[in-house]
Short mmCIF file of C-alpha atoms in Angstrom, two decimals:
data_model
loop_
_atom_site.label_atom_id
_atom_site.label_comp_id
_atom_site.label_asym_id
_atom_site.label_seq_id
_atom_site.Cartn_x
_atom_site.Cartn_y
_atom_site.Cartn_z
CA MET A 9 12.16 -60.44 86.90
CA THR A 10 9.54 -57.74 87.67
CA GLU A 11 8.79 -54.84 85.47
CA THR A 12 10.59 -52.46 87.81
CA ASP A 13 13.69 -54.49 87.73
CA GLU A 14 14.39 -53.97 84.17
CA GLN A 15 16.34 -50.87 84.64
CA TYR A 16 18.99 -52.81 86.40
CA THR A 17 19.64 -55.29 83.50
CA VAL A 18 23.16 -55.64 81.94
CA GLU A 19 22.89 -54.75 78.25
CA THR A 20 25.36 -57.50 76.99
CA THR A 21 23.78 -60.14 79.09
CA GLN A 22 20.43 -59.13 77.94
CA GLN A 23 21.53 -59.55 74.39
CA SER A 24 22.91 -63.08 74.90
CA LEU A 25 19.53 -64.09 76.52
CA GLN A 26 17.77 -62.48 73.62
CA ILE A 27 19.81 -64.60 71.22
CA LEU A 28 18.82 -67.65 73.35
CA ASP A 29 15.23 -66.66 73.04
CA ILE A 30 15.45 -66.22 69.29
CA VAL A 31 17.10 -69.52 68.68
CA ALA A 32 14.39 -71.34 70.77
CA GLU A 33 11.53 -69.64 68.95
CA THR A 34 12.83 -70.18 65.55
CA GLY A 35 13.93 -73.80 66.10
CA GLY A 36 17.43 -72.98 64.94
CA THR A 37 19.13 -69.86 63.66
CA ARG A 38 22.33 -68.84 61.73
CA LEU A 39 24.85 -66.17 62.54
CA ARG A 40 23.63 -63.75 59.86
CA GLU A 41 20.02 -63.99 61.01
CA ILE A 42 21.11 -63.21 64.66
CA GLN A 43 23.16 -60.30 63.33
CA SER A 44 20.09 -59.01 61.35
CA GLU A 45 17.60 -59.48 64.12
CA LEU A 46 19.71 -57.68 66.85
CA ASP A 47 21.16 -55.13 64.41
CA VAL A 48 24.77 -55.68 65.63
CA ALA A 49 28.09 -56.18 64.02
CA LYS A 50 28.85 -59.77 62.81
CA SER A 51 31.70 -59.95 65.29
CA THR A 52 29.53 -59.08 68.20
CA ALA A 53 26.89 -61.61 67.27
CA HIS A 54 29.56 -64.23 66.86
CA LYS A 55 31.04 -63.54 70.34
CA HIS A 56 27.57 -63.88 71.93
CA LEU A 57 26.99 -67.13 70.08
CA GLN A 58 30.41 -68.61 70.85
CA THR A 59 29.92 -67.74 74.65
CA LEU A 60 26.51 -69.40 74.82
CA GLN A 61 27.87 -72.41 72.93
CA ALA A 62 30.92 -72.76 75.23
CA ASN A 63 28.58 -72.80 78.10
CA GLY A 64 26.31 -75.47 76.67
CA LEU A 65 23.37 -73.17 76.26
CA LEU A 66 23.65 -73.48 72.51
CA THR A 67 24.90 -76.25 70.21
CA LYS A 68 25.87 -75.91 66.49
CA ARG A 69 25.05 -78.20 63.69
CA GLY A 70 26.54 -77.11 60.37
CA GLU A 71 25.95 -73.47 60.23
CA THR A 72 22.76 -73.46 62.53
CA TYR A 73 22.75 -72.86 66.29
CA HIS A 74 20.24 -74.74 68.35
CA VAL A 75 19.26 -74.73 71.97
CA GLY A 76 21.82 -76.83 73.95
CA LEU A 77 21.22 -79.46 76.51
CA LYS A 78 22.33 -77.39 79.37
CA CYS A 79 18.85 -75.71 79.00
CA LEU A 80 17.27 -79.02 79.58
CA ASN A 81 19.40 -79.41 82.72
CA LEU A 82 18.47 -75.97 84.01
CA GLY A 83 14.86 -76.29 83.04
CA GLU A 84 14.46 -79.68 84.92
CA GLU A 85 16.06 -78.17 87.86
CA ALA A 86 13.66 -75.21 87.92
CA ARG A 87 10.68 -77.51 87.44
CA SER A 88 11.66 -79.85 90.28
CA ARG A 89 12.34 -76.89 92.62
CA TRP A 90 8.89 -75.41 92.07
CA PRO A 91 6.86 -75.28 95.30
CA GLY A 92 5.13 -78.54 95.80
CA SER A 93 6.45 -80.17 92.61
CA PRO A 94 5.94 -83.88 93.70
CA HIS A 95 2.48 -83.12 94.98
CA ILE A 96 1.70 -81.45 91.73
CA ASP A 97 2.68 -84.47 89.66
CA GLU A 98 0.53 -86.60 91.95
CA ALA A 99 -2.49 -84.22 91.57
CA ILE A 100 -1.94 -84.36 87.71
CA GLY A 101 -2.12 -88.05 87.73
CA THR A 102 -5.26 -88.21 89.97
CA LEU A 103 -6.93 -85.55 87.88
CA THR A 104 -6.21 -87.32 84.67
CA GLU A 105 -7.65 -90.65 86.04
CA ARG A 106 -10.78 -89.10 87.32
CA THR A 107 -11.59 -87.15 84.22
CA GLU A 108 -9.99 -89.20 81.43
CA GLU A 109 -8.93 -85.96 79.72
CA GLU A 110 -5.81 -84.04 79.21
CA CYS A 111 -4.48 -82.24 82.24
CA ASP A 112 -1.69 -79.96 83.09
CA PHE A 113 -0.12 -77.59 85.62
CA VAL A 114 1.18 -74.12 84.58
CA ALA A 115 3.11 -71.57 86.68
CA PRO A 116 3.04 -67.77 86.15
CA ASP A 117 6.22 -66.28 84.69
CA ARG A 118 6.63 -62.63 84.06
CA GLY A 119 3.21 -62.16 82.72
CA ARG A 120 2.82 -65.37 80.96
CA ILE A 121 2.19 -69.03 81.95
CA ILE A 122 4.49 -71.98 81.45
CA THR A 123 3.59 -75.66 81.54
CA ILE A 124 5.58 -77.50 84.15
CA ALA A 125 3.65 -80.76 84.43
CA GLU A 126 1.21 -82.52 82.08
CA SER A 127 -0.47 -85.91 81.60
CA TYR A 128 -2.54 -87.35 78.84
CA HIS A 129 -4.99 -90.12 79.70
CA LYS A 130 -4.36 -93.33 77.58
CA TRP A 131 -7.90 -93.22 76.31
CA ALA A 132 -8.00 -89.58 75.43
CA LYS A 133 -8.02 -88.81 71.80
CA TYR A 134 -8.10 -85.61 69.82
CA ASP A 135 -7.80 -84.63 66.13
CA ASP A 136 -4.19 -85.17 65.11
CA SER A 137 -4.58 -84.16 61.62
CA GLY A 138 -1.86 -81.43 61.93
CA ARG A 139 -4.43 -78.59 60.93
CA ASP A 140 -4.32 -75.48 63.08
CA GLY A 141 -6.40 -76.31 66.06
CA GLY A 142 -5.40 -80.04 65.98
CA SER A 143 -3.18 -81.85 68.56
CA LYS A 144 -0.32 -80.00 67.22
CA ASP A 145 -1.48 -76.88 68.99
CA TYR A 146 -3.83 -78.59 71.44
CA ARG A 147 -1.52 -80.65 73.54
CA ALA A 148 0.53 -78.84 76.17
CA ARG A 149 4.14 -79.45 76.38
CA THR A 150 6.49 -78.98 79.36
CA GLY A 151 8.27 -75.81 78.95
CA SER A 152 5.70 -74.24 76.52
CA TYR A 153 4.71 -70.59 77.18
CA TYR A 154 1.22 -69.24 76.65
CA ARG A 155 -0.60 -65.83 77.03
CA MET A 156 -2.71 -65.73 80.13
CA HIS A 157 -5.90 -64.32 78.45
CA ALA A 158 -6.25 -67.27 76.01
CA THR A 159 -6.21 -70.19 78.39
CA ALA A 160 -8.41 -71.30 81.22
CA SER A 161 -5.36 -71.73 83.62
CA GLY A 162 -4.08 -68.12 82.69
CA LEU A 163 -7.57 -66.62 83.24
CA ALA A 164 -7.91 -68.39 86.62
CA ILE A 165 -4.67 -66.93 87.66
CA LEU A 166 -5.37 -63.49 86.36
CA ALA A 167 -8.64 -63.50 88.42
CA THR A 168 -6.64 -63.65 91.58
CA TYR A 169 -4.62 -60.54 90.70
CA PRO A 170 -5.52 -56.93 91.52
CA ARG A 171 -6.52 -54.76 88.51
CA GLU A 172 -3.32 -52.82 88.28
CA ARG A 173 -1.32 -56.05 87.97
CA VAL A 174 -3.70 -57.27 85.20
CA ASP A 175 -3.41 -53.97 83.40
CA ALA A 176 0.44 -54.21 83.57
CA ILE A 177 0.37 -57.75 81.95
CA ILE A 178 -2.03 -56.48 79.19
CA ASP A 179 0.34 -53.47 78.52
CA ARG A 180 3.18 -55.80 78.18
CA TRP A 181 1.73 -58.71 76.30
CA GLY A 182 -1.46 -57.39 74.77
CA LEU A 183 -4.52 -59.36 74.09
CA PRO A 184 -3.81 -60.95 70.69
CA ALA A 185 -6.43 -63.41 69.10
CA ARG A 186 -5.59 -66.96 68.87
CA THR A 187 -9.07 -67.81 67.47
CA GLU A 188 -12.25 -65.95 66.73
CA TYR A 189 -13.25 -66.95 70.36
CA THR A 190 -10.24 -65.40 72.16
CA ILE A 191 -10.97 -62.57 74.44
CA THR A 192 -9.29 -59.50 72.89
CA ASP A 193 -11.12 -56.70 74.49
CA ARG A 194 -9.85 -55.28 77.96
CA GLU A 195 -13.39 -54.71 79.29
CA GLN A 196 -14.58 -58.13 78.25
CA LEU A 197 -11.56 -59.54 79.98
CA TYR A 198 -12.36 -57.62 83.19
CA ASP A 199 -16.05 -59.09 83.04
CA GLU A 200 -14.70 -62.54 82.63
CA LEU A 201 -12.33 -62.26 85.62
CA ALA A 202 -15.22 -61.11 87.71
CA THR A 203 -17.21 -64.21 86.51
CA ILE A 204 -14.41 -66.45 87.39
CA GLN A 205 -13.91 -64.81 90.99
CA ASP A 206 -17.57 -65.65 91.64
CA ARG A 207 -17.59 -69.11 90.12
CA GLY A 208 -14.26 -70.14 91.51
CA TYR A 209 -12.74 -71.55 88.34
CA ALA A 210 -12.32 -70.33 84.64
CA ILE A 211 -13.67 -71.85 81.45
CA ASP A 212 -11.93 -71.28 78.09
CA ASN A 213 -14.32 -72.01 75.26
CA GLN A 214 -12.08 -72.44 72.24
CA GLY A 215 -10.18 -69.27 73.08
CA TYR A 216 -6.72 -71.02 72.57
CA THR A 217 -7.68 -73.79 69.95
CA GLU A 218 -10.91 -74.08 67.96
CA GLY A 219 -12.78 -77.23 68.97
CA MET A 220 -11.26 -77.37 72.45
CA ARG A 221 -12.59 -76.36 75.92
CA SER A 222 -10.63 -76.22 79.14
CA VAL A 223 -11.49 -75.66 82.69
CA GLY A 224 -8.74 -74.20 85.11
CA LYS A 225 -8.43 -73.32 88.84
CA ALA A 226 -5.74 -71.41 90.51
CA VAL A 227 -3.72 -73.30 93.11
CA HIS A 228 -2.51 -71.44 96.29
CA GLY A 229 0.50 -72.40 98.18
CA SER A 230 1.53 -71.23 101.60
CA GLY A 231 0.54 -67.79 102.63
CA GLU A 232 -2.14 -67.51 100.01
CA GLN A 233 0.44 -67.13 97.20
CA VAL A 234 -0.78 -68.36 93.91
CA ILE A 235 1.74 -70.92 92.56
CA GLY A 236 -0.02 -71.72 89.48
CA ALA A 237 -3.19 -73.51 88.05
CA LEU A 238 -4.53 -76.89 87.27
CA SER A 239 -6.54 -77.42 84.08
CA ILE A 240 -8.50 -80.00 82.25
CA SER A 241 -8.91 -79.80 78.45
CA GLY A 242 -10.67 -81.80 75.80
CA PRO A 243 -12.69 -81.55 72.59
CA THR A 244 -15.84 -79.57 72.67
CA TYR A 245 -18.01 -82.61 71.56
CA ARG A 246 -16.79 -84.39 74.83
CA VAL A 247 -16.50 -81.43 77.22
CA ASP A 248 -19.92 -80.30 77.05
CA GLY A 249 -23.20 -80.35 78.92
CA MET A 250 -23.06 -81.91 82.43
CA VAL A 251 -19.40 -82.88 81.71
CA LEU A 252 -18.59 -79.23 81.44
CA GLU A 253 -21.07 -77.83 84.06
CA GLU A 254 -20.51 -80.34 86.95
CA GLU A 255 -18.24 -83.52 86.18
CA ILE A 256 -15.09 -81.62 85.37
CA PRO A 257 -15.44 -78.62 87.60
CA ASN A 258 -16.19 -80.95 90.50
CA ALA A 259 -13.19 -83.15 89.88
CA LEU A 260 -10.92 -80.06 89.48
CA VAL A 261 -12.27 -78.36 92.64
CA ALA A 262 -11.63 -81.53 94.64
CA VAL A 263 -8.14 -82.21 93.42
CA VAL A 264 -7.16 -78.60 93.82
CA SER A 265 -8.51 -78.76 97.47
CA GLU A 266 -6.37 -81.88 97.97
CA LEU A 267 -3.27 -80.40 96.51
CA GLU A 268 -3.52 -77.18 98.56
CA ALA A 269 -4.03 -79.28 101.75
CA LYS A 270 -0.73 -81.10 101.05
CA LEU A 271 0.96 -77.62 100.38
CA GLY A 272 -0.15 -76.67 103.77
CA GLN A 273 -2.96 -74.48 102.76
CA ALA A 274 -5.90 -74.78 105.01
CA ARG A 275 -9.04 -74.04 103.04
#
């Protein structure tokens, strides 16, 4: 859905989808919580929940509603139908072996990015202490959404957009801080996007998770359309110096070039 399409949405359908989002974001929600969040009658909330449950989009355990397995079915269908999906998986595997770091592919979706493929090298390790900034926040998970300004992949994609589109995304999602290093100023973001355009790839220096650096590059499909971005992430002590300045960018540029060639993009 584009910003201009919102005027054509159906209110009742919108409420059902909002409930689905709430359940997903909270990890499980009860009827009274949905009623309070939407500020609707109990009977209205119950009808929405029952409809979603009857169609497999929600499941109920005790008094708590959870996301249903139908969502997994739909999500996997969406992932497998994304342009170049088999080639993307192959590129992820190649990049992981070449860099021995965490790699993923994200796709743009209504002003955010969502992970649709990821791979973790068997030797790659990162702090799994569970503290904020550890692997709990660090590792990408298929289906996870991210704000574009706080990740290398998101920045790489933003750098391909015209200023008006970037402004529209900022207006909708803002520039919230994830860490003290996150870009939160509009002019600073514009400057960073200009740097990315000149360099050809983006670097996120702890903007999403403290102690982690990422390098991302936009991927073009047929007709120059940006279909997503590949990125490599790792701890700052390892992704530094020549690794950050040459080894990882060179591997990323090469694999993106190979992927785009397979997607029919002559570059």
